Coordinates of C-alpha atoms in Angstrom, one line a residue:
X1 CA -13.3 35.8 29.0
X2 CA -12.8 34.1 32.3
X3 CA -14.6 35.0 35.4
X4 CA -13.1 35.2 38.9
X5 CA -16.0 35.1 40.8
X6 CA -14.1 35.2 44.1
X7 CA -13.1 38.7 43.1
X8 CA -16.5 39.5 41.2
X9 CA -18.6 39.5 44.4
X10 CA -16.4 41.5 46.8
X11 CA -18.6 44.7 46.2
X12 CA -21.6 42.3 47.1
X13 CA -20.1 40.9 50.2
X14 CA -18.8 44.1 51.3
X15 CA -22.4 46.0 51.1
X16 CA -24.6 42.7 52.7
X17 CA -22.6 43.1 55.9
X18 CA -22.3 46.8 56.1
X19 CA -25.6 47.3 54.8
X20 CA -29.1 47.1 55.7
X21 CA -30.6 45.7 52.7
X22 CA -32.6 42.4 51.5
X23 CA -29.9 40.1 48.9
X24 CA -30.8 37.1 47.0
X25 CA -29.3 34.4 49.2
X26 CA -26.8 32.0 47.6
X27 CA -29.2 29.5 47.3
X28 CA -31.4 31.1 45.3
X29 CA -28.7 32.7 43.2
X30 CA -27.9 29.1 42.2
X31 CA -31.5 27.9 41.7
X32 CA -31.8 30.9 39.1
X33 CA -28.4 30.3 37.7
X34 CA -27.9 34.4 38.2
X35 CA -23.8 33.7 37.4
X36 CA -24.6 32.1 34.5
X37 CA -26.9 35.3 33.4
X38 CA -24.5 37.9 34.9
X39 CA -21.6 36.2 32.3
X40 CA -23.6 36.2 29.5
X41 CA -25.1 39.8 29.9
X42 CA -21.9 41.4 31.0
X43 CA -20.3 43.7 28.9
X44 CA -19.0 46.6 31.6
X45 CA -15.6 47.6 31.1
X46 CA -13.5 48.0 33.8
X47 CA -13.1 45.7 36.9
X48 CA -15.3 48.3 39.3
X49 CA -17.5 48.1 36.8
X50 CA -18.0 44.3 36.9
X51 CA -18.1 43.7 40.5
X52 CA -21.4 46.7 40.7
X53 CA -23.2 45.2 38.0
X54 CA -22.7 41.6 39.3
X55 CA -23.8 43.1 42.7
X56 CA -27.0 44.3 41.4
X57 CA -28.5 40.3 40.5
X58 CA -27.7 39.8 44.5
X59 CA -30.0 42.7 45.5
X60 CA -33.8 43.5 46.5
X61 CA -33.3 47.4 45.7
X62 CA -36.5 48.7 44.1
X63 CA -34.4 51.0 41.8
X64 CA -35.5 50.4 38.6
X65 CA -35.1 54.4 38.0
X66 CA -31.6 54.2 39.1
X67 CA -29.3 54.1 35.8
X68 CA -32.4 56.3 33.7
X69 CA -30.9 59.7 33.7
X70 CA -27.1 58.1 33.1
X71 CA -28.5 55.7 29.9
X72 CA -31.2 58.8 28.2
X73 CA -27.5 60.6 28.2
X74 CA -25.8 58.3 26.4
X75 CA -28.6 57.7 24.0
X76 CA -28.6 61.1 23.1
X77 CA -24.6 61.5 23.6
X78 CA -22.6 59.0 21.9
X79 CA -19.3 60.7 22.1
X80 CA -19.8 61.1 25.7
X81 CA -20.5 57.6 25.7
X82 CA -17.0 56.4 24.0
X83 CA -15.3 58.9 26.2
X84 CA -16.6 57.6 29.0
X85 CA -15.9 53.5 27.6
X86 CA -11.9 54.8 26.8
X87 CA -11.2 55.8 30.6
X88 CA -13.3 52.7 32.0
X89 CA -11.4 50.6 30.0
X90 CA -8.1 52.0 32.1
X91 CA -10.2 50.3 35.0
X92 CA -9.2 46.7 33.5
X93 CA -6.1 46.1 35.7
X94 CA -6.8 42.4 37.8
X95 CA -5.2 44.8 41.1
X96 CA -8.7 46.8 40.1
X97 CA -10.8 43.9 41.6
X98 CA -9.0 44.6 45.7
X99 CA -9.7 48.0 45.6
X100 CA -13.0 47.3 47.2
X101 CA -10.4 45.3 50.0
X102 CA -9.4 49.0 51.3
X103 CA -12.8 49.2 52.4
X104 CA -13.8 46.1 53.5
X105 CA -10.3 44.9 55.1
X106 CA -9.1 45.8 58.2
X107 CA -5.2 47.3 57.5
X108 CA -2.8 46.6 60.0
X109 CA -0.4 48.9 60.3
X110 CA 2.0 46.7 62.7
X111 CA 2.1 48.5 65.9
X112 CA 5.2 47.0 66.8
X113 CA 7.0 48.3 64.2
X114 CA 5.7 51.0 64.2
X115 CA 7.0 51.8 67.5
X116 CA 10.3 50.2 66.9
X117 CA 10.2 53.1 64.3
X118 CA 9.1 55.8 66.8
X119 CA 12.5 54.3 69.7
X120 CA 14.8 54.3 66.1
X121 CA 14.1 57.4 65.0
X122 CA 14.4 59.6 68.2
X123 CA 17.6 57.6 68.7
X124 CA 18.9 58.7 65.6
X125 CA 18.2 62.1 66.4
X126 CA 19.8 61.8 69.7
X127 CA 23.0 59.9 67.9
X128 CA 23.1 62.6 65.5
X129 CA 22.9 65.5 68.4
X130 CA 25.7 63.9 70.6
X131 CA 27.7 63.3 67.6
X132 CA 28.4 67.4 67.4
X133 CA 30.6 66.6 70.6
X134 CA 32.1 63.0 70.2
X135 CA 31.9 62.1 66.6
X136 CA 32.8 58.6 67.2
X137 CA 29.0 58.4 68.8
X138 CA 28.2 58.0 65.1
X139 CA 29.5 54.7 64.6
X140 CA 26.4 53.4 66.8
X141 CA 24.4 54.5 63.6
X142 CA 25.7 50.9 62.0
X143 CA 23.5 49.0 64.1
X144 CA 20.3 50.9 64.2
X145 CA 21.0 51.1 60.2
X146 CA 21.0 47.2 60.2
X147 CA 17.7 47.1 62.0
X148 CA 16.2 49.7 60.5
X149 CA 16.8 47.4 56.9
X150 CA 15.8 44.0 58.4
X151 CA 12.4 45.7 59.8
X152 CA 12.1 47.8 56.8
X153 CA 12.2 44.5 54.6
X154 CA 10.3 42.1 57.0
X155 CA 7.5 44.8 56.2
X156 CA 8.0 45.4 53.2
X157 CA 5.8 42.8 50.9
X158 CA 2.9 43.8 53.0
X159 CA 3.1 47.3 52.7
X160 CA 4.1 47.1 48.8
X161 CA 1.1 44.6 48.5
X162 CA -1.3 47.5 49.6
X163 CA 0.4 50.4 48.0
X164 CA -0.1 48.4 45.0
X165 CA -3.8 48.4 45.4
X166 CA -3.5 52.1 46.6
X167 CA -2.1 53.2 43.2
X168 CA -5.0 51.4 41.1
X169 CA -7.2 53.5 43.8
X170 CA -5.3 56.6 42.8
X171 CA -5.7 55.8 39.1
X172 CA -9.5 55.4 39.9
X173 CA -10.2 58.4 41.0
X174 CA -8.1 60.2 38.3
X175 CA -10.6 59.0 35.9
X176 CA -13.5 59.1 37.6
X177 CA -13.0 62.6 38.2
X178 CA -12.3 62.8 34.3
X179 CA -15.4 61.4 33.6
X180 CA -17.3 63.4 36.0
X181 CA -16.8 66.2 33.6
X182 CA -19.3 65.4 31.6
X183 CA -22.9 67.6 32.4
X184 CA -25.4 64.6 33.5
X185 CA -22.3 63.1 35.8
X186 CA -21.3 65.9 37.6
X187 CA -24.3 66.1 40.1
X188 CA -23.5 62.9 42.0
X189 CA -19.6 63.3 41.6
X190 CA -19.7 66.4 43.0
X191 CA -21.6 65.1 46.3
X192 CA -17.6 63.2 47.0
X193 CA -15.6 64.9 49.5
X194 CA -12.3 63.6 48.1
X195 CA -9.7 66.6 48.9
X196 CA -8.2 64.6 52.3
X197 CA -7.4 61.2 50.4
X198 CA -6.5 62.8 46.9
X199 CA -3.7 65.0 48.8
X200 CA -2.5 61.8 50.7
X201 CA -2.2 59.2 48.4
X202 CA -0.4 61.2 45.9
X203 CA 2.8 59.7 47.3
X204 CA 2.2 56.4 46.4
X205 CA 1.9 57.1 42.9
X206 CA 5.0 58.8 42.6
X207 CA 6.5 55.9 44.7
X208 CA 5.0 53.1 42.2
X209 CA 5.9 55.5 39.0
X210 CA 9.6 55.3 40.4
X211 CA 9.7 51.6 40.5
X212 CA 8.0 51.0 36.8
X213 CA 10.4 53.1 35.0
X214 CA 13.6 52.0 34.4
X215 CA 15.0 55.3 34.0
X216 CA 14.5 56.2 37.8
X217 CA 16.1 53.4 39.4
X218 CA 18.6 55.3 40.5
X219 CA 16.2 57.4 42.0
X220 CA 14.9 54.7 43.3
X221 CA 17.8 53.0 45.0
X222 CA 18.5 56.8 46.7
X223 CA 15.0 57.2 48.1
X224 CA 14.8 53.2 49.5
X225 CA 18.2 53.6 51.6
X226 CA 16.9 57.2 52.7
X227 CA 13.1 55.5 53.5
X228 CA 15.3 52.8 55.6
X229 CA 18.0 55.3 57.3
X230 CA 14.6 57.2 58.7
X231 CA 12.1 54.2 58.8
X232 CA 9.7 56.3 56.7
X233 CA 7.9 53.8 55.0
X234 CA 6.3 52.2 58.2
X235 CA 5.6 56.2 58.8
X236 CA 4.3 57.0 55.5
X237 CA 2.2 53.4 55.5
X238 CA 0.4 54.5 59.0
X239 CA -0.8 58.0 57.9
X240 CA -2.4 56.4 54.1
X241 CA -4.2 54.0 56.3
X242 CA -5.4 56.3 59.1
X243 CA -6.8 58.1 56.0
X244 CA -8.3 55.5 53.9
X245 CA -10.2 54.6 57.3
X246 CA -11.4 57.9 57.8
X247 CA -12.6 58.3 54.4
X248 CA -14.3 54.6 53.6
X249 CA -18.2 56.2 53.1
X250 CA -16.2 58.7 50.5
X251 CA -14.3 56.2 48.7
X252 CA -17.8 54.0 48.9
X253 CA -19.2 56.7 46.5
X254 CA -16.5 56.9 44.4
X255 CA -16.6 53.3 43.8
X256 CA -20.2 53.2 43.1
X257 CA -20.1 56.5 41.0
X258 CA -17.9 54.5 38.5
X259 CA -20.0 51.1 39.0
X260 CA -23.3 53.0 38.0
X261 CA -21.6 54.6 35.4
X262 CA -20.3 51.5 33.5
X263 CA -23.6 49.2 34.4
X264 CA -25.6 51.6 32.5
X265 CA -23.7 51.5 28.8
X266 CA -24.4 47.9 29.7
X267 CA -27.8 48.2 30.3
X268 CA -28.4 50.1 27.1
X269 CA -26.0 47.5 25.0
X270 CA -28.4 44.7 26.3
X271 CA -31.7 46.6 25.5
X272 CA -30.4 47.4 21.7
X273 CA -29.3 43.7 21.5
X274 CA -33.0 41.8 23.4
X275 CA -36.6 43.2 23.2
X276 CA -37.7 44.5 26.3
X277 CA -40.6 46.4 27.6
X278 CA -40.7 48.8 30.5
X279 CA -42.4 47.3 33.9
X280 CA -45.8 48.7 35.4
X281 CA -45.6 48.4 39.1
X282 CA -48.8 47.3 41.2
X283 CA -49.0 47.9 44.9
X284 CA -51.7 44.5 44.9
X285 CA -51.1 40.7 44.1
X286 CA -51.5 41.0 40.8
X287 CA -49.2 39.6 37.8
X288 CA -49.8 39.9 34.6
X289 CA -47.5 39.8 31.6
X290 CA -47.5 39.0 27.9
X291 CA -44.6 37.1 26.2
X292 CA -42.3 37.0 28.3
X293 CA -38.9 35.4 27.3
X294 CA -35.6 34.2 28.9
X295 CA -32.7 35.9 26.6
X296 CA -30.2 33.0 26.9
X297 CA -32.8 29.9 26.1
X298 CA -32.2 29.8 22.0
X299 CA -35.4 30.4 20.1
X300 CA -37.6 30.5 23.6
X301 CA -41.1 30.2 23.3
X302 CA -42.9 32.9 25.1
X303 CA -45.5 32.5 27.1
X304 CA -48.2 34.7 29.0
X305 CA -50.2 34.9 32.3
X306 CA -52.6 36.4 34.0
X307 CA -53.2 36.4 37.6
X308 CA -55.1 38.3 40.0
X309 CA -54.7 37.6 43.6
X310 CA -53.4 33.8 42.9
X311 CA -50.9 31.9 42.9
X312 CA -50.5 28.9 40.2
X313 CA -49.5 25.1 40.8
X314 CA -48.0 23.8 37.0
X315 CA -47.9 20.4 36.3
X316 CA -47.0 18.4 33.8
X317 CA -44.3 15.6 32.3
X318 CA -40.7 15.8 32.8
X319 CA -38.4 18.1 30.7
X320 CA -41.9 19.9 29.1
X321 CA -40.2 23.2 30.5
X322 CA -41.5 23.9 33.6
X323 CA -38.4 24.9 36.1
X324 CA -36.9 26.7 33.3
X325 CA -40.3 28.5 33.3
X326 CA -40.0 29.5 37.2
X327 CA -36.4 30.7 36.4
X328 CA -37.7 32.6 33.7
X329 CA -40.4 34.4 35.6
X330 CA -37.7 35.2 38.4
X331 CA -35.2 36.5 36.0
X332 CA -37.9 39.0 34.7
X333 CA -38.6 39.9 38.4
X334 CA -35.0 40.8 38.9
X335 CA -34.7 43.0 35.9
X336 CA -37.6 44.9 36.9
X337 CA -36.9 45.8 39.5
X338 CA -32.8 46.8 39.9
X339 CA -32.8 47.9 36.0
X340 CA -36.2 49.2 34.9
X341 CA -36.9 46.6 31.8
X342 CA -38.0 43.3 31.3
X343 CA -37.3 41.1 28.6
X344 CA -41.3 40.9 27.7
X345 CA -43.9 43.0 25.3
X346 CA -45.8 44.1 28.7
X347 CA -45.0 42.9 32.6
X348 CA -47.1 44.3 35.7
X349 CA -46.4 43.2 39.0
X350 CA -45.8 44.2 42.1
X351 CA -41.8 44.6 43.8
X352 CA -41.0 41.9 45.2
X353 CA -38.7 39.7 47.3
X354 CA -37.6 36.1 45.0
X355 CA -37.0 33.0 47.3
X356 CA -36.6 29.8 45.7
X357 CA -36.5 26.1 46.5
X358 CA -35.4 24.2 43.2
X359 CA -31.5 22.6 43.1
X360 CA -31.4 21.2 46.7
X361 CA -28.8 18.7 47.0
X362 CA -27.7 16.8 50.1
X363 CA -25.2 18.5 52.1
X364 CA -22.3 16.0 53.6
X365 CA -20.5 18.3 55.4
X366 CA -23.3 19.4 57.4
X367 CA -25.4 16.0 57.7
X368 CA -28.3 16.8 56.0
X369 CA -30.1 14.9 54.1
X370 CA -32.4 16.4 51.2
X371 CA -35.7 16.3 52.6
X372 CA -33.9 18.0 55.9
X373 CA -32.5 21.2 53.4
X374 CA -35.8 21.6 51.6
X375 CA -37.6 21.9 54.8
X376 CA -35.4 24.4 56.2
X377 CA -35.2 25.9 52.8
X378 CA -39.1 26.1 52.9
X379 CA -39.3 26.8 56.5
X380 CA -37.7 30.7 55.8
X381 CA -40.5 31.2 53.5
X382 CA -43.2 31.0 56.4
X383 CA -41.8 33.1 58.0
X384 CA -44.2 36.6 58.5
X385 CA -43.1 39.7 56.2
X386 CA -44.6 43.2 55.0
X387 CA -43.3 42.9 51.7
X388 CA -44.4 41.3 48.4
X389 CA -42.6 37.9 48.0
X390 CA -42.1 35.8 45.2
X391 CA -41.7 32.2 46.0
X392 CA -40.7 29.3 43.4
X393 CA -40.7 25.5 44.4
X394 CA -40.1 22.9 42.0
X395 CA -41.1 19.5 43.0
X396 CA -41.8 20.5 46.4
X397 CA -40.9 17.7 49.4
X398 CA -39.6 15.4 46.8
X399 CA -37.2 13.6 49.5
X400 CA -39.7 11.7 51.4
X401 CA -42.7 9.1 50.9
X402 CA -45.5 9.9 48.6
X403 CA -48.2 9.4 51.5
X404 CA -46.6 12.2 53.9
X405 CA -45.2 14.4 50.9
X406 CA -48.7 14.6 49.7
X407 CA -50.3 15.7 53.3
X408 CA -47.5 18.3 54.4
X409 CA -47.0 19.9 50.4
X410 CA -51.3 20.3 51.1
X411 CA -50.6 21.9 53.9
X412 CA -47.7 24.2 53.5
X413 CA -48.6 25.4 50.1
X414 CA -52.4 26.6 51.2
X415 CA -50.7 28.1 54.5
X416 CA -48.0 30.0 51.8
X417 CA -50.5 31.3 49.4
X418 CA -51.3 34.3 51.3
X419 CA -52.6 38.1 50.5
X420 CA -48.7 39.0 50.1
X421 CA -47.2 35.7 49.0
X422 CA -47.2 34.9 44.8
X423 CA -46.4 31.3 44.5
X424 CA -45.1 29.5 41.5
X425 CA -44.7 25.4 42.0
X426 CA -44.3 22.5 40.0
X427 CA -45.6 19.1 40.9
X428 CA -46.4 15.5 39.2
X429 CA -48.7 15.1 41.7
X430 CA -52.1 15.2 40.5
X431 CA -53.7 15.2 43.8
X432 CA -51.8 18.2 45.1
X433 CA -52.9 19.9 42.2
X434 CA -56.5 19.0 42.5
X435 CA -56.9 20.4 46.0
X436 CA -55.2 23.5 45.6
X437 CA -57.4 24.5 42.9
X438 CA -59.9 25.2 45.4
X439 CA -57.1 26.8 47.6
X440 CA -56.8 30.2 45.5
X441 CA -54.4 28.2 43.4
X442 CA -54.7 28.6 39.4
X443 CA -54.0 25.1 37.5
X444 CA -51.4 25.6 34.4
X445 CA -49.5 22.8 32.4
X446 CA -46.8 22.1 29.9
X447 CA -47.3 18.8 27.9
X448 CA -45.3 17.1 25.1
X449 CA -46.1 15.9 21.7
X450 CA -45.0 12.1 20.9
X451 CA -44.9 11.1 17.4
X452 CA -43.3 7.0 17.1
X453 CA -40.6 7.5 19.0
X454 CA -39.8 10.8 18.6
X455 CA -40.6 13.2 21.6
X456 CA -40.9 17.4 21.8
X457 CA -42.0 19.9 23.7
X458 CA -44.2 22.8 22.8
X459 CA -42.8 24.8 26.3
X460 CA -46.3 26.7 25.8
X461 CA -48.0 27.0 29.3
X462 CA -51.8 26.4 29.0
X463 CA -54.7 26.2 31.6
X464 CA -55.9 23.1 33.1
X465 CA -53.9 20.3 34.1
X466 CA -52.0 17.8 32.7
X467 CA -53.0 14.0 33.2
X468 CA -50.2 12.5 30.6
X469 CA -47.0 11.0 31.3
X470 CA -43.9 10.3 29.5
X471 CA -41.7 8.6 31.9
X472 CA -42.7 4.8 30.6
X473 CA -42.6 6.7 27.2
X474 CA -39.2 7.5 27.2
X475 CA -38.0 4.2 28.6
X476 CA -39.6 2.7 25.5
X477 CA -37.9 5.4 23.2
X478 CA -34.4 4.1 24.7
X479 CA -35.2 0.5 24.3
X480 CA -36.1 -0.9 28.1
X481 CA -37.0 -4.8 27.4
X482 CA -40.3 -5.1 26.5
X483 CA -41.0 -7.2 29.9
X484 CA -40.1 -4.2 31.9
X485 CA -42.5 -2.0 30.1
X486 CA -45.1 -4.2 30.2
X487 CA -44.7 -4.7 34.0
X488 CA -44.6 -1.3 34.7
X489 CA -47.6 -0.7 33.1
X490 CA -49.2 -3.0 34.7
X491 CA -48.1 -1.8 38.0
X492 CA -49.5 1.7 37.4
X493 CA -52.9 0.5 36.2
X494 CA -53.1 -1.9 39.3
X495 CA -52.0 1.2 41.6
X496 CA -54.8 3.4 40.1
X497 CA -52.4 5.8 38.3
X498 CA -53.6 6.6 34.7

């Protein structure tokens, strides 16, 4: 299936600017690779559907309790839960993605047609009046005719564009109030005020029914030259829009009534496929978990931890595993906390925030170089908060000379490692690692295992740290002249590297 991620996150953008919330910046989102996740994970079934659950990897909710009472239904319920698949699945229109625009777009209604429409009309009436004394007063009706069409059809794509939309609306909350039948729905359906809208957009199905069916064209053509003789789509158009806006926070509920709805089959089709455990939440820095896996890394090794008031520094040689560790720890955070499972046999932890620093790349159109991104990157995660944070930094200060990256990475990593901060980074640099051991930093590694000139990776994280490295190794394996390994050997020992 291909993803329109364009239309995916509308739901997201709409709710981070109206909302007061905490979201997973875009950064981050690509540091974690949360699209990638989302695709492979996403099995919801109509087009609401899709842009909620996407919404839900962008979000710091705390509602791990959220989709509970929906999925224990289903469990139990499994005709309820192929009724309620069958009317999603009529959610699967690509018009279904812009319903979401009603709310977050503001719809013009052209005012100056809209009084063009106001002078036209009365003047008709007027016309129409005079004409009971001199008929030939109704030849004047020619013109305003003629205007009435060209203004009628200057408007026209705009209006039909959004009565378009309207009707997949109207379809949506046809079937979300069929699905709100069901017993363990009907509590938060029935919180939806709908009455106003449903009476006013009833129209625009009728009008959208007339123009699919071929047996009502003639209906048709008779309702469009009566709609341009009276100007009554530009009428019609005004009124649906005064009551969409009137009736956003409704619509809102609606939306998110279906979105909960459909993210929670998903969530129980991803627990019967992936073992997961339920999360313990801590209100201390504490976090603690026992094999804990990523579900899209084929035959991933798992790996626990224990830590208690800590953070951890890992070291070790380069592709041994240890960014797609960090990723893996953040993912698990994620599901925590928005779904209520973690792919894991046990996970305790407190909620917390995820910030990352781990694909930075220069950025051209801005004129910044990479060192300048990471430290702005890093910068954010200084700054003073109440809540729990995760922080992940691979590599840290990687963009500048080994003498001052060594000094400031000291620096900022003690000064981040505080009571509310948990702080995951990598590093080849021993001597980071060797001071903040005695910074309330624990010391993990991943090695490799080289046999001739063959090279794997165990991916099992163990205590200590890691004084091997591969990188003269694998030019070896890929046949650098011998006079280039030897000099770079040579190099190292003279340098004081081991």
């Amino acid at each position: 299936m291909d993803y329109d991620l364009e239309n995916l996150r509308k739901y997201f953008d709409y709710i981070s600017e109206q909302k007061n919330e905490n979201f997973i910046s875009d950064e981050t989102s690509q540091d974690l690779e949360l699209e990638f996740v989302f695709i492979k994970l996403d099995s919801t079934f109509s087009k609401i559907g899709k842009q909620y659950f996407y919404s839900k990897f962008r979000t710091f909710e705390n509602s791990e309790n959220e989709f509970e009472e929906y999925k224990n239904h289903f469990t139990k319920n499994e005709n309820d839960k192929h009724f309620v698949i069958k009317q999603l699945s009529n959610i699967n229109n690509k018009k279904d993605f812009e319903i979401i625009d009603l709310l977050r777009e503001e719809i013009s209604t052209n005012e100056k047609y809209y009084k063009y429409a106001q002078f036209s009309i009365i003047s008709v009436f007027l016309i129409v009046i005079c004409s009971f004394f001199v008929q030939k007063v109704l030849l004047i009706l020619i013109p305003f005719f003629v205007g009435n069409l060209i203004v009628h059809y200057l408007n026209k794509n705009y209006v039909d564009y959004y009565n378009g939309i309207i009707f997949r609306l109207q379809n949506s909350l046809a079937i979300a109030k069929k699905v709100s039948k069901i017993t363990a729905l009907k509590t938060q359906y029935e919180k939806i005020n709908l009455t106003k809208i449903e009476k006013n957009i009833r129209f625009a199905n009728f009008e959208s029914a007339i123009v699919t069916n071929e047996y009502l064209s003639v209906l048709w053509i008779l309702t469009e030259i009566f709609r341009v003789a009276f100007v009554l789509e530009i009428f019609s158009f005004r009124k649906k829009v005064k009551i969409l806006k009137s009736s956003k926070s409704e619509l809102l509920k609606v939306f998110e009534f279906i979105g909960k709805v459909d993210t929670s089959i998903t969530l129980l089709n991803i627990q019967e496929k992936y073992k997961t455990c339920k999360p313990n939440f801590v209100n201390n820095k504490q976090f603690n978990f026992q094999n804990i896996y990523h579900p899209f890394i084929e035959n991933c090794v798992k790996n626990s931890l224990e830590l208690d008031n800590k953070s951890i520094i890992i070291t070790g040689s380069n592709m041994s595993g240890k960014t797609s560790f960090m990723r893996n720890i953040a993912i698990n955070v994620l599901f925590a906390q928005n779904f209520g499972f973690c792919f894991a046999d046990s996970f305790s932890a407190p909620k917390m925030k995820i910030f990352s620093s781990i694909s930075i790349h220069d950025d051209t159109s801005e004129n910044k170089s990479y060192y300048l991104e990471e430290v702005l990157r890093i910068k954010t995660f200084l700054e003073d908060r109440n809540d729990f944070a995760l922080i992940l930094i691979d590599e840290i200060f990687k963009g500048t000379n080994t003498k001052e990256r060594i000094a400031i990475s000291k620096a900022v990593l003690e000064n981040l490692n505080n009571e509310k901060n948990i702080v995951f980074v990598t590093t080849h640099d021993l001597e980071i690692a060797q001071f903040l051991k005695n910074k309330n930093y624990e010391l993990y590694y991943f090695d490799e295992e080289v046999d001739k000139n063959h090279l794997s990776f165990p991916y099992k994280l163990k205590l200590g740290i890691n004084n091997k490295t591969n990188a003269i190794k694998i030019l070896e394996m890929y046949n650098y002249s011998e006079k280039i390994i030897e000099n770079a050997k040579k190099l190292v020992e003279n340098n004081g590297y081991s």
